[in-house]
């Protein structure tokens, strides 16, 4: 029987990422079928695929969640993660990258490089993952595959090289790495096997001077001897192999499985993720070693919450062995939980296993403390461990929601928290100034899916409306403020007096409180009350009722009374002194400006750019795609994009789509500031 450490060499972890319609889910079906894990490939149209098992996914006929499958092929165990292709669900794709050694970016041969193709290549490179490109749908009509390879190399570099090439009109592929010459009658549809082989070997040997020397002396080198330099080339991004397949016909699928087995890295060959122990400047690096005999370090990259099964954590094991008897800690938790049942996943099927070793993707259920991004460990000294944080897009699409039935507010909030636990790109908050519950997502589809899930899974019906735009206030000049709070009503009175200065800070800095009181004119015990009052003013706004940001407050003097001074008196004095100063400090209102990326037919671009300009937007650039589409990028105030999808549908005949990402805050025009301020005053007077 093999030892656990020997078994690690037989594990492959791969995330299929890329634009929607690239055919990732169908490709998983073909791989599972060709590996013998399922009896026949499922169909998106019939809702029978292994990965899209959620009722909402079956109805939409595209992925909404990252889905994990595992299967055996010859001597290897493959953990494959199928990810959504819509930008609204990019959080699911980004978290999948935390669990794998290889990111396989799938490209639709009919369309070519799209927005998510570029994003996922960049994110995978930033996480130092080995990367490969899978060109799918090679049996479609009217393709320009040589042009697509040129486009890939122009976009991502000359290190993108074919491992195989289409043959027989895209009905099969021929290997270019292990077999330097094509068999008679199996020549490639374009280029040549010999030329592609030479380019691959030239690229791989460059990373090893000894192999280079032998290659130059002998004129060639046996591909079987290139395993170590090939893995190094993958780790360093010096080689990004391209494979061709058709998930529909099965062409190239068996060859892709062989690539998984023979060429992709196992957990000891990929770039290990960077763990840190501690926070901030005190954090130190910790390298998890893919050794089954060491103590456990595992990372939870996905959490699901099922009304019937409960909370389930899905994790990648980076070090040690997890068994059904393991006692594991969650992050800094002091109480361990026992792994009662350990699973590996195949879509909705939970297959119980005895153990998981480094490289394995496993799951445990019914652990309420489980949360996304948690580190699981079995040694107390491994608390305060965390991975380098992912930089998720900021959710800026908002909906104010309230339950249709009175009295369901608490239940609605609990359901929202469960859904937010599952998706790091969803955010929910209660806005005190408007008494609104607002849920934020990455797009209209993102939020519509959340509402469908609330309704269908949890039977919670809600009413929605656009939320108030998240304006902010700030100051543009220094000023001084003062307030004396004095109240006498029969018994003990209230007294507190505060003098302060305020100064603007650079955009995005936040709030800074400075205590420069000398001689105890404000007793030390009341300084926190002064700061509390100032923070209350920051939260409630000064000129239009929006939070105040990027300001330094310096409290330098005041007066107190030995009997009447209380916390409430100094909190009130601090709040009103700040308001007094802020009104003198040339306050302005800031609005969120978002980066917008719009993909639409080329003939619609004139209307789109004109519309953006009319909405105070700025066009930064355009990028031509295949199949007559273009992408335009720019910046526009979020307030101008209310109902934008409907406008875009009108301009593009329903073929346009867009994504938003928060860019920065900038001052609103004077007319809008006057309008917002006057509305606030009217509301205040009411």
XYZ file of C-alpha atoms in Angstrom:
686
model
C 0.000 0.000 0.000
C 1.337 3.434 -0.929
C 2.279 5.934 1.751
C 0.344 9.206 1.995
C 3.366 11.255 0.898
C 3.782 9.066 -2.178
C 0.082 9.541 -2.971
C 0.517 13.345 -3.075
C 2.388 13.024 -6.384
C -0.823 11.649 -7.910
C -3.037 14.655 -7.092
C -3.969 17.405 -9.573
C -6.002 20.479 -8.651
C -7.375 22.594 -11.515
C -9.847 25.480 -11.745
C -11.679 25.978 -15.035
C -12.161 29.738 -15.379
C -13.134 32.135 -18.157
C -16.026 33.909 -19.839
C -19.544 32.522 -19.877
C -20.383 30.480 -23.040
C -16.779 29.198 -23.158
C -18.180 25.743 -22.365
C -16.544 25.048 -19.000
C -19.458 23.066 -17.525
C -19.866 20.977 -20.689
C -16.124 20.325 -20.683
C -16.351 18.968 -17.123
C -19.069 16.575 -18.323
C -16.848 15.315 -21.136
C -13.872 14.896 -18.795
C -15.944 12.980 -16.220
C -17.364 10.737 -18.920
C -14.025 10.076 -20.616
C -12.472 9.270 -17.216
C -15.282 6.799 -16.480
C -16.700 8.754 -13.526
C -20.196 9.081 -15.090
C -22.122 6.902 -17.522
C -22.891 9.641 -20.058
C -22.296 13.401 -20.402
C -25.102 15.569 -19.057
C -26.747 18.437 -20.899
C -27.156 22.104 -19.954
C -30.411 22.279 -21.904
C -31.889 19.301 -20.047
C -30.461 20.433 -16.701
C -28.562 17.165 -16.175
C -24.972 18.360 -15.716
C -23.044 17.356 -12.605
C -21.867 20.880 -11.774
C -24.985 22.983 -12.447
C -27.207 21.086 -10.016
C -28.788 24.117 -8.329
C -32.415 24.654 -9.523
C -31.613 28.281 -10.347
C -28.630 27.197 -12.454
C -30.723 24.650 -14.316
C -33.288 27.290 -15.130
C -30.686 29.871 -16.173
C -28.608 27.263 -18.080
C -25.347 28.726 -16.836
C -23.263 28.452 -13.653
C -23.984 30.691 -10.679
C -21.645 28.995 -8.193
C -18.234 27.368 -8.182
C -18.746 23.601 -8.181
C -16.191 20.970 -7.152
C -15.797 17.530 -8.715
C -13.174 14.836 -8.246
C -12.416 11.763 -10.302
C -9.699 9.219 -10.861
C -7.809 8.837 -14.111
C -5.132 6.172 -14.376
C -2.710 6.901 -11.527
C -3.967 10.384 -10.607
C -6.851 11.896 -8.627
C -8.102 15.113 -10.208
C -9.917 17.817 -8.218
C -11.629 20.095 -10.729
C -13.490 23.326 -9.923
C -16.016 24.614 -12.472
C -16.562 28.355 -12.054
C -19.171 30.870 -13.303
C -18.298 32.963 -16.338
C -20.409 36.052 -15.674
C -18.515 38.965 -14.130
C -21.323 39.321 -11.557
C -20.181 36.042 -9.989
C -16.445 36.612 -10.252
C -16.051 36.192 -6.480
C -16.772 32.485 -6.920
C -14.042 32.233 -9.570
C -11.472 34.156 -7.541
C -11.933 31.996 -4.449
C -11.512 28.848 -6.565
C -7.994 30.038 -7.415
C -7.119 29.694 -3.721
C -7.650 25.931 -3.871
C -5.710 24.858 -6.967
C -2.225 24.569 -8.393
C -3.324 25.236 -11.987
C -5.728 27.762 -13.486
C -7.084 26.518 -16.822
C -8.518 29.489 -18.721
C -11.151 28.256 -21.178
C -11.670 30.265 -24.394
C -14.551 29.933 -26.823
C -12.902 29.393 -30.230
C -15.803 31.219 -31.914
C -15.406 34.398 -29.851
C -11.773 34.560 -28.746
C -10.384 36.557 -25.855
C -13.068 38.240 -23.743
C -13.145 40.362 -20.623
C -13.143 37.475 -18.121
C -10.363 35.730 -20.066
C -8.051 38.652 -19.417
C -9.121 39.123 -15.816
C -8.666 35.496 -14.853
C -5.237 35.315 -16.503
C -4.176 38.374 -14.506
C -5.592 37.120 -11.198
C -4.041 33.674 -11.666
C -0.669 35.299 -12.400
C -0.976 37.495 -9.294
C -1.542 34.358 -7.183
C 1.510 32.723 -8.824
C -0.531 29.813 -10.185
C 0.551 27.644 -13.081
C -1.619 28.592 -16.057
C -2.846 26.857 -19.173
C -5.293 27.837 -21.908
C -7.973 25.489 -23.222
C -9.501 26.472 -26.559
C -12.963 24.880 -26.687
C -15.478 24.405 -29.539
C -12.801 23.725 -32.172
C -15.353 21.906 -34.358
C -17.441 25.052 -34.967
C -17.700 26.423 -38.496
C -15.799 29.411 -39.813
C -13.004 29.467 -37.209
C -9.666 31.229 -37.543
C -7.617 29.202 -35.049
C -4.197 30.414 -36.299
C -5.480 33.977 -35.823
C -6.691 33.055 -32.330
C -3.227 31.772 -31.365
C -1.753 35.044 -32.627
C -4.305 36.966 -30.561
C -3.495 34.907 -27.453
C 0.247 35.463 -27.888
C -0.229 39.174 -28.561
C -2.337 39.528 -25.405
C -0.621 37.178 -22.957
C 2.870 36.695 -24.397
C 4.915 34.452 -26.656
C 5.148 31.925 -23.807
C 1.641 30.744 -24.803
C 2.414 27.718 -26.991
C 0.270 24.841 -28.327
C 0.747 21.452 -26.654
C -1.442 19.950 -29.352
C -3.071 21.095 -32.579
C -6.454 20.434 -34.207
C -6.522 17.867 -37.012
C -9.071 16.381 -39.405
C -11.129 19.576 -39.443
C -11.296 19.905 -35.675
C -12.579 16.356 -35.113
C -9.349 15.278 -33.375
C -6.084 16.710 -32.064
C -2.452 15.675 -32.477
C 0.156 15.828 -29.703
C 3.065 18.218 -30.241
C 5.158 17.560 -27.128
C 5.802 13.850 -26.737
C 5.572 13.061 -30.461
C 7.733 15.464 -32.475
C 6.399 14.203 -35.806
C 2.794 13.642 -36.851
C 1.740 10.145 -37.806
C 0.989 9.707 -41.521
C -2.500 10.977 -42.228
C -2.671 12.866 -38.915
C -1.093 16.166 -39.834
C -2.368 19.287 -38.068
C -4.982 21.486 -39.721
C -2.502 24.391 -39.597
C 1.142 24.949 -38.697
C 3.038 21.699 -38.152
C 3.614 19.300 -35.295
C 7.381 19.526 -35.733
C 7.370 23.331 -35.584
C 5.138 23.370 -32.483
C 7.316 20.704 -30.808
C 10.475 22.693 -31.473
C 8.920 25.872 -30.011
C 7.836 23.980 -26.866
C 11.222 22.371 -26.268
C 13.044 25.658 -26.924
C 10.842 27.355 -24.333
C 11.133 24.634 -21.680
C 14.902 24.064 -21.806
C 15.604 27.780 -21.304
C 14.944 27.441 -17.549
C 17.741 24.865 -17.032
C 21.284 25.713 -18.254
C 22.404 22.056 -18.107
C 19.557 20.949 -20.360
C 20.224 23.883 -22.705
C 23.812 22.764 -23.139
C 22.802 19.164 -23.848
C 20.094 20.376 -26.226
C 22.572 22.494 -28.181
C 25.114 19.686 -28.357
C 22.714 16.858 -29.271
C 20.249 18.823 -31.357
C 17.260 17.438 -29.447
C 16.275 16.075 -26.058
C 13.844 13.324 -25.091
C 10.579 14.971 -23.896
C 10.382 12.303 -21.171
C 13.458 13.918 -19.605
C 11.896 17.383 -19.507
C 9.470 16.870 -16.627
C 11.424 18.917 -14.063
C 12.233 21.883 -16.336
C 8.654 21.863 -17.671
C 7.257 22.114 -14.125
C 9.708 24.940 -13.428
C 8.616 26.730 -16.601
C 4.964 26.407 -15.509
C 5.754 27.690 -11.993
C 7.637 30.696 -13.333
C 5.043 31.534 -15.997
C 7.720 30.861 -18.623
C 5.323 28.469 -20.371
C 1.550 28.731 -20.714
C 0.469 25.665 -22.722
C -2.507 25.804 -25.090
C -4.719 22.736 -25.601
C -7.538 22.346 -28.107
C -10.810 20.506 -27.399
C -14.437 20.213 -28.335
C -16.566 19.391 -25.310
C -19.481 18.711 -27.665
C -17.815 16.090 -29.884
C -15.199 14.933 -27.377
C -12.289 15.831 -29.651
C -9.141 16.409 -27.594
C -10.755 15.433 -24.270
C -8.759 12.210 -23.825
C -5.601 14.123 -24.751
C -6.477 16.802 -22.198
C -6.748 14.131 -19.493
C -3.266 12.949 -20.458
C -1.992 16.507 -20.108
C -3.524 16.631 -16.626
C -1.812 13.359 -15.738
C 1.623 13.796 -17.306
C 2.340 17.526 -17.394
C 0.376 19.505 -14.807
C 1.951 20.040 -11.383
C 1.153 18.008 -8.311
C 1.034 19.784 -4.910
C 4.800 19.397 -4.431
C 5.535 20.999 -7.827
C 3.228 24.026 -7.897
C 3.844 27.360 -6.195
C 2.625 26.990 -2.588
C 0.253 29.696 -1.325
C 1.687 32.312 0.990
C 0.412 32.035 4.557
C 1.033 34.720 7.149
C 1.044 34.454 10.925
C -0.101 37.579 12.759
C -1.454 40.857 11.449
C -0.059 44.041 9.953
C 3.641 44.815 10.307
C 4.059 42.011 12.840
C 2.948 39.338 10.342
C 5.564 36.733 9.441
C 5.565 34.394 6.453
C 4.804 30.739 6.969
C 5.257 28.126 4.256
C 2.856 25.193 4.331
C 4.708 22.028 3.290
C 2.803 19.388 1.293
C 3.768 16.685 3.776
C 1.070 14.311 5.025
C 2.944 13.636 8.273
C 3.062 17.235 9.508
C 0.364 19.053 11.472
C -2.719 20.123 9.535
C -3.041 23.417 7.677
C -6.108 23.739 5.411
C -7.891 26.728 3.900
C -11.673 27.152 3.557
C -12.234 28.670 0.106
C -15.988 28.116 -0.111
C -18.934 27.921 2.287
C -22.430 26.756 1.416
C -25.498 27.070 3.624
C -28.312 24.648 2.903
C -31.661 24.943 4.731
C -31.634 21.162 5.293
C -27.946 20.159 5.463
C -26.736 23.266 7.297
C -23.400 25.001 6.817
C -20.694 23.166 4.884
C -17.076 24.259 4.566
C -15.095 23.219 1.480
C -11.334 23.384 1.949
C -8.006 22.599 0.325
C -5.523 20.733 2.485
C -2.063 22.276 2.221
C -0.276 20.311 4.953
C -0.945 17.262 7.112
C -3.660 14.613 6.972
C -7.334 15.123 7.859
C -9.283 12.020 8.922
C -12.779 11.325 10.231
C -11.388 11.482 13.765
C -9.426 14.723 13.395
C -9.884 17.511 15.937
C -9.573 20.814 14.082
C -9.535 24.441 15.162
C -11.114 27.185 13.047
C -8.811 30.181 12.845
C -8.208 31.662 16.283
C -10.996 29.611 17.865
C -10.111 27.976 21.166
C -12.575 25.114 20.837
C -11.835 22.332 18.357
C -14.516 20.461 16.420
C -14.395 16.790 15.553
C -14.578 15.789 11.900
C -17.499 13.373 12.059
C -17.823 12.889 8.295
C -15.225 13.848 5.698
C -16.374 14.255 2.093
C -15.030 14.735 -1.392
C -17.495 16.325 -3.762
C -18.840 15.543 -7.199
C -21.383 18.271 -7.792
C -24.278 17.692 -5.403
C -22.970 14.233 -4.382
C -21.015 14.060 -1.130
C -18.742 11.022 -1.254
C -17.486 10.038 2.185
C -13.750 9.368 2.434
C -11.461 8.118 5.186
C -8.764 10.757 4.847
C -7.564 13.779 2.899
C -3.909 14.589 2.238
C -2.117 17.686 0.915
C -3.675 18.681 -2.392
C -7.051 17.137 -1.655
C -10.214 19.261 -1.722
C -12.556 18.051 1.022
C -15.653 19.189 2.882
C -17.184 18.968 6.341
C -20.804 19.750 7.163
C -22.816 21.000 10.128
C -20.085 23.181 11.651
C -21.771 26.490 12.453
C -18.500 28.319 13.188
C -17.151 27.612 9.717
C -16.595 30.692 7.580
C -15.028 31.702 4.289
C -11.241 32.242 4.326
C -10.828 30.383 7.636
C -7.651 28.395 8.227
C -8.249 24.962 9.743
C -5.452 23.514 11.871
C -4.843 20.950 14.599
C -2.113 22.741 16.548
C -2.710 25.630 18.926
C 0.445 27.399 17.715
C -1.117 27.753 14.251
C -3.759 30.256 15.314
C -3.606 33.724 13.717
C -2.752 32.068 10.378
C -4.227 33.535 7.202
C -3.611 33.652 3.478
C -2.726 36.841 1.657
C -6.168 38.482 1.238
C -7.838 38.477 -2.157
C -8.677 41.890 -3.596
C -12.310 41.332 -4.506
C -14.185 43.873 -6.645
C -16.133 46.285 -4.446
C -19.898 45.627 -4.698
C -21.538 48.903 -5.771
C -24.906 47.797 -7.175
C -27.364 48.300 -4.318
C -30.963 47.396 -3.552
C -32.935 48.523 -0.543
C -35.096 45.604 0.587
C -37.786 45.001 3.154
C -39.955 41.932 3.865
C -43.430 41.842 2.380
C -44.828 40.609 5.681
C -44.476 42.759 8.743
C -42.580 41.066 11.527
C -40.224 39.195 9.140
C -37.409 41.710 9.487
C -35.242 39.527 11.741
C -35.774 36.419 9.600
C -34.928 38.360 6.437
C -31.730 39.650 8.030
C -30.682 36.119 9.091
C -31.272 34.778 5.564
C -29.258 37.621 4.065
C -26.388 36.832 6.422
C -26.384 33.191 5.253
C -26.251 34.260 1.608
C -23.489 36.774 2.310
C -21.531 33.994 4.056
C -21.539 32.102 0.749
C -20.411 34.959 -1.486
C -17.555 37.347 -0.603
C -18.811 39.841 -3.211
C -22.168 40.357 -1.503
C -22.536 42.873 1.300
C -25.512 43.774 3.456
C -25.809 46.717 5.818
C -28.410 48.637 7.725
C -28.185 52.343 6.882
C -29.184 54.147 10.045
C -29.640 57.544 8.405
C -32.330 56.199 6.053
C -33.417 53.178 8.137
C -32.864 51.000 5.058
C -31.522 47.482 4.751
C -29.352 47.609 1.632
C -27.743 44.640 -0.086
C -24.850 45.330 -2.455
C -23.636 43.109 -5.301
C -21.542 43.268 -8.467
C -24.435 43.715 -10.874
C -28.137 43.445 -11.539
C -27.894 39.715 -12.341
C -26.001 39.155 -9.095
C -28.736 40.792 -7.045
C -31.578 39.217 -9.016
C -30.087 35.796 -8.299
C -29.893 36.643 -4.588
C -33.574 37.630 -4.560
C -34.522 34.425 -6.416
C -32.624 32.380 -3.862
C -34.323 34.168 -0.964
C -37.711 33.471 -2.524
C -37.235 29.908 -3.770
C -34.826 28.404 -1.235
C -35.901 30.241 1.918
C -39.485 31.263 0.998
C -38.790 34.854 1.987
C -40.547 37.430 -0.194
C -39.272 40.997 -0.190
C -40.035 44.370 -1.708
C -37.165 46.240 -3.332
C -36.398 49.787 -4.397
C -33.275 51.687 -5.429
C -31.265 52.757 -2.372
C -29.959 56.208 -1.794
C -26.650 56.744 -3.568
C -23.774 56.376 -1.086
C -22.735 60.024 -1.177
C -20.121 61.241 1.272
C -19.261 64.638 2.715
C -15.853 66.138 3.377
C -14.211 69.503 3.978
C -11.828 71.457 1.772
C -10.328 73.977 4.233
C -9.213 74.079 7.895
C -11.539 75.691 10.419
C -12.158 76.032 14.145
C -15.278 75.131 16.100
C -16.576 75.674 19.599
C -19.616 74.737 21.607
C -20.606 75.100 25.229
C -23.287 72.656 26.332
C -25.053 73.833 29.457
C -28.301 72.391 30.709
C -30.019 72.966 34.036
C -33.369 71.377 34.796
C -34.070 71.126 38.496
C -31.567 68.544 39.746
C -28.075 67.841 38.530
C -27.147 69.784 35.418
C -25.004 69.104 32.383
C -21.933 71.076 31.412
C -19.203 70.589 28.841
C -17.280 72.969 26.607
C -15.079 71.968 23.647
C -12.728 73.883 21.363
C -11.418 72.063 18.279
C -9.788 72.477 14.890
C -10.479 70.435 11.772
C -8.299 69.853 8.711
C -8.945 68.063 5.409
C -7.076 64.793 4.779
C -6.212 63.142 1.438
C -9.078 61.318 -0.222
C -9.556 57.826 1.195
C -7.648 58.486 4.438
C -10.684 58.324 6.724
C -10.930 59.977 10.152
C -8.152 60.971 12.521
C -8.748 62.132 16.112
C -5.998 64.071 17.907
C -6.064 64.964 21.623
C -4.003 68.123 22.302
C -5.740 69.198 25.507
C -3.257 70.681 27.989
C -3.604 71.181 31.723
C -6.697 68.991 32.124
C -9.118 71.659 30.875
C -11.099 68.655 29.645
C -10.541 65.850 32.168
C -9.011 62.729 30.605
C -12.046 60.586 31.388
C -14.233 62.802 29.139
C -11.998 62.721 26.029
C -13.591 59.452 24.754
C -17.021 61.110 25.107
C -15.841 64.064 23.010
C -14.602 61.648 20.322
C -17.895 59.739 20.471
C -19.856 62.944 19.877
C -17.616 63.870 16.942
C -18.097 60.412 15.413
C -21.870 60.836 15.763
C -21.600 64.033 13.721
C -19.422 62.259 11.167
C -22.028 59.522 10.741
C -25.037 61.826 10.438
C -23.429 64.417 8.144
C -23.351 68.186 8.191
C -24.839 69.619 4.993
C -26.828 66.789 3.406
C -27.049 63.936 5.889
C -24.219 61.786 4.441
C -21.209 60.453 6.376
C -18.227 62.798 6.617
C -14.877 61.335 5.525
C -11.212 62.311 5.285
C -10.956 64.776 8.125
C -8.588 65.287 11.051
C -10.097 66.661 14.276
C -7.804 68.234 16.870
C -9.379 68.890 20.281
C -7.161 71.446 22.024
C -9.161 73.136 24.806
C -12.362 73.147 26.815
C -13.919 73.642 30.200
C -15.540 71.359 32.729
C -17.565 71.595 35.938
C -16.726 69.548 39.018
C -20.371 68.501 39.525
C -22.276 68.973 36.245
C -19.737 67.594 33.731
C -20.806 64.206 32.389
C -20.086 62.030 29.353
C -23.335 63.071 27.681
C -22.475 66.746 28.071
C -19.070 66.390 26.420
C -20.456 64.117 23.694
C -23.023 66.799 22.841
C -20.414 69.569 23.008
C -18.016 67.583 20.779
C -20.730 66.872 18.220
C -21.912 70.476 17.964
C -18.377 71.912 17.997
C -17.545 69.694 15.032
C -20.667 70.806 13.147
C -19.773 74.423 13.889
C -16.273 73.913 12.419
C -17.405 71.838 9.437
C -19.880 74.475 8.256
C -16.977 76.965 8.128
C -14.591 74.544 6.394
C -16.083 74.791 2.879
C -17.816 71.409 3.002
C -18.544 69.539 -0.208
C -20.494 66.423 -1.173
C -18.622 63.535 -2.805
C -20.174 60.980 -5.122
C -18.968 57.467 -6.016
C -17.419 57.217 -9.479
C -17.266 53.709 -10.927
C -15.156 52.049 -13.578
C -17.529 50.689 -16.191
C -16.698 48.097 -18.838
C -19.317 47.546 -21.537
C -19.281 44.760 -24.131
C -21.631 45.187 -27.082
C -21.863 44.822 -30.872
C -19.473 47.113 -32.721
C -22.288 49.021 -34.444
C -23.675 50.121 -31.055
C -20.453 51.764 -29.830
C -21.321 55.238 -31.082
C -24.586 55.278 -29.133
C -22.912 53.870 -26.019
C -20.020 56.344 -25.907
C -22.387 59.236 -26.631
C -24.665 58.134 -23.806
C -21.743 57.883 -21.381
C -20.583 61.386 -22.260
C -24.109 62.727 -21.753
C -24.134 61.163 -18.273
C -20.997 62.984 -17.094
C -18.924 59.924 -18.037
C -15.454 59.640 -19.492
C -14.454 57.042 -22.098
C -10.934 55.684 -21.472
C -10.565 53.210 -24.326
C -12.032 50.564 -26.581
C -10.919 47.027 -27.386
C -12.013 44.977 -30.395
C -13.132 41.398 -29.813
C -13.810 38.645 -32.287
C -17.266 38.098 -33.794
C -17.975 41.820 -34.292
C -18.033 42.808 -30.611
C -16.155 45.534 -28.794
C -15.458 46.492 -25.204
C -15.476 50.115 -24.101
C -14.104 51.131 -20.709
C -14.582 54.372 -18.856
C -15.618 56.113 -15.677
C -19.018 57.521 -14.768
C -20.775 58.715 -11.592
C -22.808 55.865 -10.100
C -25.859 58.113 -9.761
C -26.051 58.354 -13.557
C -26.348 54.573 -14.014
C -29.751 54.009 -12.444
C -31.610 51.593 -14.724
C -28.621 51.401 -17.051
C -29.236 47.819 -18.199
C -32.581 48.872 -19.681
C -30.875 51.765 -21.515
C -28.129 49.445 -22.734
C -30.676 46.920 -23.959
C -32.333 49.659 -25.981
C -29.046 50.717 -27.580
C -27.828 47.175 -28.357
C -30.976 45.185 -29.035
C -30.471 43.294 -25.779
C -26.924 42.193 -26.667
C -24.971 44.520 -24.350
C -23.627 43.712 -20.920
C -21.580 45.695 -18.457
C -19.665 45.470 -15.190
C -18.998 48.076 -12.528
C -16.183 48.497 -10.062
C -15.774 51.330 -7.570
C -13.021 53.696 -8.686
C -13.007 56.684 -6.357
C -15.059 59.520 -4.880
C -15.068 63.016 -6.322
C -16.984 66.251 -5.729
C -20.457 66.573 -7.210
C -21.218 69.624 -9.410
C -22.447 72.676 -7.442
C -25.995 72.377 -8.782
C -26.306 68.791 -7.522
C -24.768 69.748 -4.156
C -27.295 72.551 -3.782
C -30.130 70.173 -4.630
C -28.993 67.511 -2.140
C -28.401 70.063 0.608
C -31.798 71.675 0.132
C -33.529 68.285 0.336
C -31.715 67.583 3.588
C -32.737 70.900 5.080
C -36.372 70.299 4.159
C -36.213 66.832 5.710
C -34.500 68.281 8.789
C -37.180 70.938 9.202
C -39.884 68.297 8.829
